[in-house]
Short mmCIF file of C-alpha atoms in Angstrom, two decimals:
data_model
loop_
_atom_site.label_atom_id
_atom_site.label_comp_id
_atom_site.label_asym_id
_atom_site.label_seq_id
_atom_site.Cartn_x
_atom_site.Cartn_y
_atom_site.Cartn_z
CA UNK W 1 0.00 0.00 0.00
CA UNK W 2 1.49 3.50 -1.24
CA UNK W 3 2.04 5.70 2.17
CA UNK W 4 0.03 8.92 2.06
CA UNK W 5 1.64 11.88 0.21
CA UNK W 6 3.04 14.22 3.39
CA UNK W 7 1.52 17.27 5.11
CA UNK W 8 2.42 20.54 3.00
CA UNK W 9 3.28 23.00 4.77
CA UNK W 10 1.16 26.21 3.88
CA UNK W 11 1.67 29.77 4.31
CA UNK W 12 -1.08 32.45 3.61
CA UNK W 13 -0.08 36.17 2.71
CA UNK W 14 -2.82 38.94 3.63
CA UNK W 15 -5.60 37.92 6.12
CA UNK W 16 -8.45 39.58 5.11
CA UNK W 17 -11.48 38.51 4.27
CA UNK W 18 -11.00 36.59 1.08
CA UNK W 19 -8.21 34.50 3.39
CA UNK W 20 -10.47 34.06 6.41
CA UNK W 21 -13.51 33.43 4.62
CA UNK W 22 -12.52 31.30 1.67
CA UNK W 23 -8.59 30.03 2.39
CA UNK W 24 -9.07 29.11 5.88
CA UNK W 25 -12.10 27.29 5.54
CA UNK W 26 -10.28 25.16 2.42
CA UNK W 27 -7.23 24.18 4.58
CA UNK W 28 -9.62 23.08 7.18
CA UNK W 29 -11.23 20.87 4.76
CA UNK W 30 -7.85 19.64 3.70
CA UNK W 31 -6.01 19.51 7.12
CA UNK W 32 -5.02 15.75 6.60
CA UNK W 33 -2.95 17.16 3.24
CA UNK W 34 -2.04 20.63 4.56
CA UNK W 35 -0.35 22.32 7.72
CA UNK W 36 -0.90 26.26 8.12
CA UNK W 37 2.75 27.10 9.63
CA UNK W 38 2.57 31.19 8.90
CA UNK W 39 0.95 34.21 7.76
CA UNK W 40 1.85 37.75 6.29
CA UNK W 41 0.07 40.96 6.77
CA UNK W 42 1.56 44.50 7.03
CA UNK W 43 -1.80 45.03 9.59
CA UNK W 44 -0.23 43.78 12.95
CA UNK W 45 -3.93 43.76 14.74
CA UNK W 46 -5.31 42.33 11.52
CA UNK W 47 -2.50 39.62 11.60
CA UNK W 48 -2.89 39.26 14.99
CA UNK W 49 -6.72 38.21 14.69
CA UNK W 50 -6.16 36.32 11.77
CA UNK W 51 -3.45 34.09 13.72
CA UNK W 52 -6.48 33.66 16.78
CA UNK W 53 -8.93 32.88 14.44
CA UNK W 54 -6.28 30.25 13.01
CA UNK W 55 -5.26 28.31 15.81
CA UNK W 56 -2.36 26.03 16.28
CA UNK W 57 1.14 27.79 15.97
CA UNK W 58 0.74 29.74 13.03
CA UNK W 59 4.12 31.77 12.87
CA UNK W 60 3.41 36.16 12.42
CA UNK W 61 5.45 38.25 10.27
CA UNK W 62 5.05 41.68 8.46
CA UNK W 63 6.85 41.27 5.39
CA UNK W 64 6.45 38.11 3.12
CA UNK W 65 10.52 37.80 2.59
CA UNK W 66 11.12 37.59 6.27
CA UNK W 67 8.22 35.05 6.40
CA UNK W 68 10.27 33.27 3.04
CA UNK W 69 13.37 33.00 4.53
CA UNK W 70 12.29 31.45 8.06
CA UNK W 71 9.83 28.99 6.90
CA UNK W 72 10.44 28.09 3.02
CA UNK W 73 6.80 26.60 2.86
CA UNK W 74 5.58 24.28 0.26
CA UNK W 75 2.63 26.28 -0.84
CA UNK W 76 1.70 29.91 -0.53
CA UNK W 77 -1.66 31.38 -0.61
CA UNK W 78 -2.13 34.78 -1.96
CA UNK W 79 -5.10 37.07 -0.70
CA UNK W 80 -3.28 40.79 -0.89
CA UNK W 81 -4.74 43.39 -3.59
CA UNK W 82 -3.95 42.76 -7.35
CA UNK W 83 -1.01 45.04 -7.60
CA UNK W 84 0.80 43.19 -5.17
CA UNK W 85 0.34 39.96 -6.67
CA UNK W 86 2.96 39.67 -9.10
CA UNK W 87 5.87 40.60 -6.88
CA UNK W 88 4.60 38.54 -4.28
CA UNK W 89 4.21 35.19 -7.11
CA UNK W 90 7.46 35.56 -8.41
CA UNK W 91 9.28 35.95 -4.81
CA UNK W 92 7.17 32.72 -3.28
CA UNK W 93 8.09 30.85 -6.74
CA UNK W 94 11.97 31.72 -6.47
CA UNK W 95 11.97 30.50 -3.07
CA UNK W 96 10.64 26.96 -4.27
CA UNK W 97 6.95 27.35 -3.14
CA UNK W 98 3.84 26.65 -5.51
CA UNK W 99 1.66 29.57 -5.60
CA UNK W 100 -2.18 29.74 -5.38
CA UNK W 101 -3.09 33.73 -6.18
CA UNK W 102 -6.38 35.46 -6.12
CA UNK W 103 -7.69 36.56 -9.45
CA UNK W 104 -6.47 38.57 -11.35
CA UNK W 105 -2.76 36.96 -10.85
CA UNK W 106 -1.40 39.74 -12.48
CA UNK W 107 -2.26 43.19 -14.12
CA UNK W 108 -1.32 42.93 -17.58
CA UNK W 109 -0.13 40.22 -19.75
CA UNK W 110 2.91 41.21 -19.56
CA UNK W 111 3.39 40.78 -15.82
CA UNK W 112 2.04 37.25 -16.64
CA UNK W 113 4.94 36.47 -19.03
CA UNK W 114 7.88 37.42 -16.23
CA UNK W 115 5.88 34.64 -13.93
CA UNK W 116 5.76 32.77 -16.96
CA UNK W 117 9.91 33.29 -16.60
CA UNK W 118 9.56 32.83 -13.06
CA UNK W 119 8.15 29.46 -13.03
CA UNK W 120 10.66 28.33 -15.66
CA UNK W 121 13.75 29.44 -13.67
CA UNK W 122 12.45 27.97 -10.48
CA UNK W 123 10.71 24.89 -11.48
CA UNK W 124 7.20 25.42 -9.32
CA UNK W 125 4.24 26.39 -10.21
CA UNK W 126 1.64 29.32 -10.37
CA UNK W 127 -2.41 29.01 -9.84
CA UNK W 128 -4.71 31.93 -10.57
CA UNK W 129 -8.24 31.43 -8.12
CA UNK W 130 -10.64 30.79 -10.28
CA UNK W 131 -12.73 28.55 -8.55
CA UNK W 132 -16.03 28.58 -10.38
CA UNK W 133 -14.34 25.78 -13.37
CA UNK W 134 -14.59 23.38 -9.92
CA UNK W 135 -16.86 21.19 -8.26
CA UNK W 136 -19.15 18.33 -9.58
CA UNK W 137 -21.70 20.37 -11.63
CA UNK W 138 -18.99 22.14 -13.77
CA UNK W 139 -17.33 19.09 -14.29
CA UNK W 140 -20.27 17.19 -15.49
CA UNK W 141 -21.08 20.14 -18.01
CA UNK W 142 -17.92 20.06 -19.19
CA UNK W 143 -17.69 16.18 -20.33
CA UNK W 144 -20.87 16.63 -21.67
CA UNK W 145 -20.24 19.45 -23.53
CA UNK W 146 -16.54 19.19 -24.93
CA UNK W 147 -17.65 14.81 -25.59
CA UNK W 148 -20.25 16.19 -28.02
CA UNK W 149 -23.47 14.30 -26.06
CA UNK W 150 -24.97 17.47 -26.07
CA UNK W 151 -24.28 18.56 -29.66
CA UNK W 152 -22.56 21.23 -31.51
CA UNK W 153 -22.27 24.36 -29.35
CA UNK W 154 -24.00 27.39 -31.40
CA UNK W 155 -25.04 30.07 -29.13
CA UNK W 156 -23.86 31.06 -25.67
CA UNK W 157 -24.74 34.13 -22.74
CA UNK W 158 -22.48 34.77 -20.08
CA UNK W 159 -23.67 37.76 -17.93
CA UNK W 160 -22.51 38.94 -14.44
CA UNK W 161 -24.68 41.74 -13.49
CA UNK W 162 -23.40 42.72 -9.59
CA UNK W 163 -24.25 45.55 -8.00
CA UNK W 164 -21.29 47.89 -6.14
CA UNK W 165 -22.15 51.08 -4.77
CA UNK W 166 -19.91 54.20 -4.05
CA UNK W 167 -18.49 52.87 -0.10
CA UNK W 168 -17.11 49.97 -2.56
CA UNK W 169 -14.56 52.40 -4.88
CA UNK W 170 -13.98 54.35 -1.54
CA UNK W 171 -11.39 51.45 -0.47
CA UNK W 172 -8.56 53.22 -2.38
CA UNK W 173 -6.85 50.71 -4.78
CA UNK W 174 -10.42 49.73 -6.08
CA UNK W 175 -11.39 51.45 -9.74
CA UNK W 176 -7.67 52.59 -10.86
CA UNK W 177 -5.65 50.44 -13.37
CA UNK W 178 -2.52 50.55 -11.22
CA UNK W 179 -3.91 48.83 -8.42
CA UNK W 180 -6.48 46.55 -9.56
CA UNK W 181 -6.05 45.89 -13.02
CA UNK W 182 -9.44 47.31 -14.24
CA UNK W 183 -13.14 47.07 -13.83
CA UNK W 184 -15.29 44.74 -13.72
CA UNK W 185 -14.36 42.96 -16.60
CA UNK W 186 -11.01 42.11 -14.45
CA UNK W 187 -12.31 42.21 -10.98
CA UNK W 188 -15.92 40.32 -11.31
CA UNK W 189 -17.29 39.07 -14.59
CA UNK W 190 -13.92 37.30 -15.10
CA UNK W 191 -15.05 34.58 -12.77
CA UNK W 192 -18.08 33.52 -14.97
CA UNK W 193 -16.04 34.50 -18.55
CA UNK W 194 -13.27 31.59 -17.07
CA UNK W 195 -15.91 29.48 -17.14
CA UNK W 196 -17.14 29.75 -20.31
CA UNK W 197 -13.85 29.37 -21.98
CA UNK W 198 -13.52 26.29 -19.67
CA UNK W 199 -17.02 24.86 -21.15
CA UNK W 200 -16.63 26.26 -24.76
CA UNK W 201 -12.69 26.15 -25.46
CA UNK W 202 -10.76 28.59 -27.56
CA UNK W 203 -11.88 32.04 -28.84
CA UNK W 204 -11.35 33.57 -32.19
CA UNK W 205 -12.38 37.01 -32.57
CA UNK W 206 -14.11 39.49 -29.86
CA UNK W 207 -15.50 42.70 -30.42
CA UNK W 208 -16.61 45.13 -27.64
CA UNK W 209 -18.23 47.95 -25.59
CA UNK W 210 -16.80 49.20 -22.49
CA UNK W 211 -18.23 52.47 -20.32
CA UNK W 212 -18.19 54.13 -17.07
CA UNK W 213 -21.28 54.95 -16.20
CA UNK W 214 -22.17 55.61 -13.20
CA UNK W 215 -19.05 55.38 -10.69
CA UNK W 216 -16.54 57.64 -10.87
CA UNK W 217 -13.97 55.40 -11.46
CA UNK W 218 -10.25 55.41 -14.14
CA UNK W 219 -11.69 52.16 -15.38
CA UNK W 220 -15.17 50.91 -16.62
CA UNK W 221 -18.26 49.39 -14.43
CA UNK W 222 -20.14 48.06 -17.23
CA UNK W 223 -18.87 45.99 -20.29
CA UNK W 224 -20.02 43.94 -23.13
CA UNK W 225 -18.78 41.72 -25.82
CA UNK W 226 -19.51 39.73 -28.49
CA UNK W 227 -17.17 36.58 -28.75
CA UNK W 228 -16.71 34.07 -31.94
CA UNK W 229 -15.24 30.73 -30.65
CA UNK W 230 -12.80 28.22 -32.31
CA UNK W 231 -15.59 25.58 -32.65
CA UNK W 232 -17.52 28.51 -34.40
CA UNK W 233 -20.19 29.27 -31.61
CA UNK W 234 -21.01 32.83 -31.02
CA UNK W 235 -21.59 34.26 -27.38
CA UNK W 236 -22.36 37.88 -25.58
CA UNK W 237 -20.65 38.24 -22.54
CA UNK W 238 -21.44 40.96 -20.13
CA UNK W 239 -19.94 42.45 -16.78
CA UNK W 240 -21.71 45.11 -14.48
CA UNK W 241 -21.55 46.29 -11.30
CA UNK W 242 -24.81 48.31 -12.11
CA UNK W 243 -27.13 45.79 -11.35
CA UNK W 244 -29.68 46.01 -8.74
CA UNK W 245 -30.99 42.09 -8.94
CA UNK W 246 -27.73 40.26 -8.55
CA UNK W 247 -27.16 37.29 -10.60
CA UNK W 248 -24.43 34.88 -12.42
CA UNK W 249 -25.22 33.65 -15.05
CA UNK W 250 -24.02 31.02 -18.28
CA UNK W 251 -26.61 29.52 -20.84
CA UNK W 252 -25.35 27.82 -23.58
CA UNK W 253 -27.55 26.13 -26.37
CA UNK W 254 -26.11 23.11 -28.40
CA UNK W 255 -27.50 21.52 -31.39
CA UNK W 256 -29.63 18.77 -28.85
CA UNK W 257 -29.43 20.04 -25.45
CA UNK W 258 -29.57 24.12 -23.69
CA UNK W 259 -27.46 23.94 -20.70
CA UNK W 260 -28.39 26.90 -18.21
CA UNK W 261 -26.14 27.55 -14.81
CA UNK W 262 -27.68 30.30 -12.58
CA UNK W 263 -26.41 31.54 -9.03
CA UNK W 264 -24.23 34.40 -7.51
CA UNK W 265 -21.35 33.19 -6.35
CA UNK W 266 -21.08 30.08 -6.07
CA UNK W 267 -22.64 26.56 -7.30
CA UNK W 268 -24.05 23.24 -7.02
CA UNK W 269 -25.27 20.70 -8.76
CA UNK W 270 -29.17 21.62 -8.30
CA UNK W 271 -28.46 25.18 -9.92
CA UNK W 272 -27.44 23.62 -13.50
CA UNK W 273 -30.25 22.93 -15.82
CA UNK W 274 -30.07 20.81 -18.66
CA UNK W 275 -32.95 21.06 -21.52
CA UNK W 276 -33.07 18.54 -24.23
CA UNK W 277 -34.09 19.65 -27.81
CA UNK W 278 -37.45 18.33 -29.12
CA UNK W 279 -35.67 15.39 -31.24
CA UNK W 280 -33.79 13.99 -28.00
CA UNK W 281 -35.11 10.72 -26.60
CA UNK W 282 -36.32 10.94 -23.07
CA UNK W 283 -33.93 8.25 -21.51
CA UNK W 284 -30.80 9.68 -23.47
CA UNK W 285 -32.11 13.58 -21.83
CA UNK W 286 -32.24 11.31 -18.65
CA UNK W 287 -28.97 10.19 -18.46
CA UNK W 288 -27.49 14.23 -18.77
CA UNK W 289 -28.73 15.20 -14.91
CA UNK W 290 -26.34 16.14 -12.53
CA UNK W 291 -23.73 13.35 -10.66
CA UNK W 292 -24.01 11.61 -7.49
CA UNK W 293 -21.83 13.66 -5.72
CA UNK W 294 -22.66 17.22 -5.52
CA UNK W 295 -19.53 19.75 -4.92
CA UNK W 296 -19.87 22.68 -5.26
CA UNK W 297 -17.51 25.08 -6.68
CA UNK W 298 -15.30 26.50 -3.86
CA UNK W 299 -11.85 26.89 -2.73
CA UNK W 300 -11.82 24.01 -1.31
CA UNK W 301 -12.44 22.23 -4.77
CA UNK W 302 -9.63 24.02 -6.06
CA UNK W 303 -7.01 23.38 -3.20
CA UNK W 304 -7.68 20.02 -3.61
CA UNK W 305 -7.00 20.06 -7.37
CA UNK W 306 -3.85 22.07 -6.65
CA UNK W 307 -2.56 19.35 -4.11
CA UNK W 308 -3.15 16.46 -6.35
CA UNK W 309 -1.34 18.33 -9.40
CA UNK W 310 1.90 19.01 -5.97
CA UNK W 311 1.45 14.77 -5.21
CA UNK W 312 2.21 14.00 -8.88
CA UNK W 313 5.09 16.51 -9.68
CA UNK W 314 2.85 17.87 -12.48
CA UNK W 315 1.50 21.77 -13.56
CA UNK W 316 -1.55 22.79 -11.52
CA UNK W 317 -4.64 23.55 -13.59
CA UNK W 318 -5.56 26.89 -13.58
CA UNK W 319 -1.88 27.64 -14.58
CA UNK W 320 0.26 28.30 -17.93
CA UNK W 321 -1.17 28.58 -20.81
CA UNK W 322 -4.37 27.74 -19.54
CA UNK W 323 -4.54 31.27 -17.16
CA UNK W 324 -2.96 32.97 -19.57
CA UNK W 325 -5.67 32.16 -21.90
CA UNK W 326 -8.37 33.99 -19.97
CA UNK W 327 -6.01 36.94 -19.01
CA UNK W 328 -5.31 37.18 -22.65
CA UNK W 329 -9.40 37.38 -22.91
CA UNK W 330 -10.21 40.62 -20.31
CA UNK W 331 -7.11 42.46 -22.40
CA UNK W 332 -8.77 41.52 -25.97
CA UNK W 333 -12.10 42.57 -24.82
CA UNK W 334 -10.56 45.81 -23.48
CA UNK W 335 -8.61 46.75 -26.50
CA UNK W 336 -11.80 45.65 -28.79
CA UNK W 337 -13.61 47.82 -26.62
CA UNK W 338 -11.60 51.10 -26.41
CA UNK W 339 -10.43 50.89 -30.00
CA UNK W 340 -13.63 50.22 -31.37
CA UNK W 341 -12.25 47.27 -33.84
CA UNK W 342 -12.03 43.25 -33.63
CA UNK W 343 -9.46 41.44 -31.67
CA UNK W 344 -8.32 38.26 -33.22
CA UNK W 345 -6.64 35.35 -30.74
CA UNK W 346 -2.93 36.16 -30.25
CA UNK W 347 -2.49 39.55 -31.36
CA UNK W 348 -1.72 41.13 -28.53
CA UNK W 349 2.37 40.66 -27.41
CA UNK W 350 5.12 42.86 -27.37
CA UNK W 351 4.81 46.52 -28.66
CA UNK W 352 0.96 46.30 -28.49
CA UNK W 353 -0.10 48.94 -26.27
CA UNK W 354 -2.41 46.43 -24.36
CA UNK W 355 0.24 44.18 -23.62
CA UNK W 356 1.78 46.07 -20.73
CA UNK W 357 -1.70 47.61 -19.77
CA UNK W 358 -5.23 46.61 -19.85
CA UNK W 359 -6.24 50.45 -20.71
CA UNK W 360 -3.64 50.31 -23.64
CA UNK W 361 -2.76 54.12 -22.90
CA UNK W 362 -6.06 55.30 -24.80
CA UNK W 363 -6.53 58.58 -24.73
CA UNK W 364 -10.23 58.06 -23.34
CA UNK W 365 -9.45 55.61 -20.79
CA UNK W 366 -5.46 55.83 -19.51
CA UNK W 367 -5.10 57.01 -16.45
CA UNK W 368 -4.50 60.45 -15.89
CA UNK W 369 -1.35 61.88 -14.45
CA UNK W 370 -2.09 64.26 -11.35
CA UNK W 371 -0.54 67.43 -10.32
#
């Protein structure tokens, strides 16, 4: 009998909410494959609670390299703003730790290709947060979906329509490019949009509106697009912290089957709904409803992906290419957006203007420079 694969030993860096809330609960659930040995927070009373509501001997310290150098954990979990995120990846990765970062990993795709280099140099591993592709629902869609029992994909919705009011852009890094990357095509819809690439595959060709609104932000609240995938299915997508009545949302229609997933922000198996086409036999429709098992999508689904992909010595999902892919999405849709023309797959590298920044220094939308 193979022993058990040992403890990791974990270290978290900022202990806000997103940490408490989501990270702490998902080493719980995985305390027989994890061990919590330190966290990082400039906050000393913030760290301070954060270590109580912890337990055990979680180790304190203010700045991640002093945290680096005295523990040299396994894994490190990133819950700090966005700007901080790619500093904070590439130190944890040259130190030997796998990372698992809160979306967006980094600002730009550019800042994705030096932890591209990062990785490479170091030999571990990188995972963006983008726990919605987990748990048993979104699996099951998935092998239904890319198998072909449902049919050819043809037409697809993905809409996030939040609602943020003014207290939200008070918190200052919130609504500039510098420190968060965007609106909330970066900082919201991007959960569900991750999705749909993860159902649907490859894009081709977006085209998009972007505008601010109502907040008085540098970057947009509201944003649309209209998106021509590889297997030629056409979707709209649409971000928005305008909206009153809160919802997530994907609906995709294939040739024998319309597969609807509704929630907020998170799901299980009872909120995907699968529709068969008039020409579909009842006990073939049958045989599409949800799994056994019903896990819904969560950190905890993702850390446990994460420590399977550490057991085997292999890349993460949620990692790569793969992230890269739907980072590579947000700056398409912005640049379709704020230039007013089609984005095509791959166009955007060095010496585009929205490779180093999602705003692409538009005139319209950069950010301004202050006196």
């Amino acid at each position: 009998m193979s022993p058990l694969p040992a403890r990791r030993r974990v270290a978290v860096v900022g202990t806000g909410a997103i940490v408490s809330g989501s990270h702490l609960p998902a080493l719980r659930a995985h305390s027989d494959r994890t061990e919590l040995v330190a966290a990082v927070d400039v906050d000393q009373d913030r760290l301070d609670l954060f270590r109580e509501l912890a337990g055990g001997e979680v180790a304190g310290y203010t700045t991640m390299d002093a945290m680096l150098e005295a523990v040299r954990p396994d894994l490190v979990l990133i819950g700090t703003p966005p700007s901080l995120h790619r500093e904070q990846t590439i130190a944890a990765l040259k130190s030997g730790a796998w990372v698992l970062c809160e979306k967006p990993l980094t600002l730009s795709l550019a800042e994705y290709d030096e932890i591209a280099a990062a990785e490479e140099a170091s030999g571990a591993y990188a995972s963006v947060v983008f726990q919605h592709r987990y748990g048993s629902g979104a699996a099951h869609a998935r092998e239904l979906i890319t198998s072909g029992e449902l049919g050819a994909p043809r037409v697809a919705h993905c809409q996030t329509t939040w609602h943020r009011d003014a207290a939200y852009y008070a918190v200052p890094w919130r609504g500039k490019w510098s420190t968060e990357g965007g609106g909330p095509t970066m900082g919201h819809g991007i959960h569900q949009y991750d999705l749909l690439l993860h159902l649907l595959g490859p894009w081709t060709e977006i085209r998009a509106m972007a505008a601010r609104l109502v907040h008085d932000t540098e970057s947009e609240d509201v944003s649309t697009a209209l998106v021509r995938f590889e297997n030629g299915a056409l979707a709209t997508v649409v971000n928005s912290v305008l909206s009153p009545d809160e919802v997530s949302r994907i609906r995709i229609d294939c040739a024998d089957a319309t597969v609807e997933l509704t929630h907020l922000y998170g799901h299980r198996n009872e909120d995907w709904v699968y529709t068969p086409a008039p020409q579909v036999a009842a006990e073939r429709a049958e045989a599409w409803r949800t799994p056994a098992a019903d896990v819904p999508s969560s950190h905890t689904a993702q850390l446990g992906a994460l420590l399977d992909a550490y057991d085997n010595g292999v890349r993460p999902p949620n990692s790569g290419s793969e992230a890269r892919a739907t980072l590579e999405f947000a700056a398409a849709l912005y640049k379709a957006a704020f230039t007013g023309s089609p984005v095509h797959a791959g166009e955007i590298g060095p010496g585009d203007p929205f490779y180093p920044a999602m705003h692409g220094d538009h005139p319209n939308w950069a950010p301004k420079e202050r006196a």
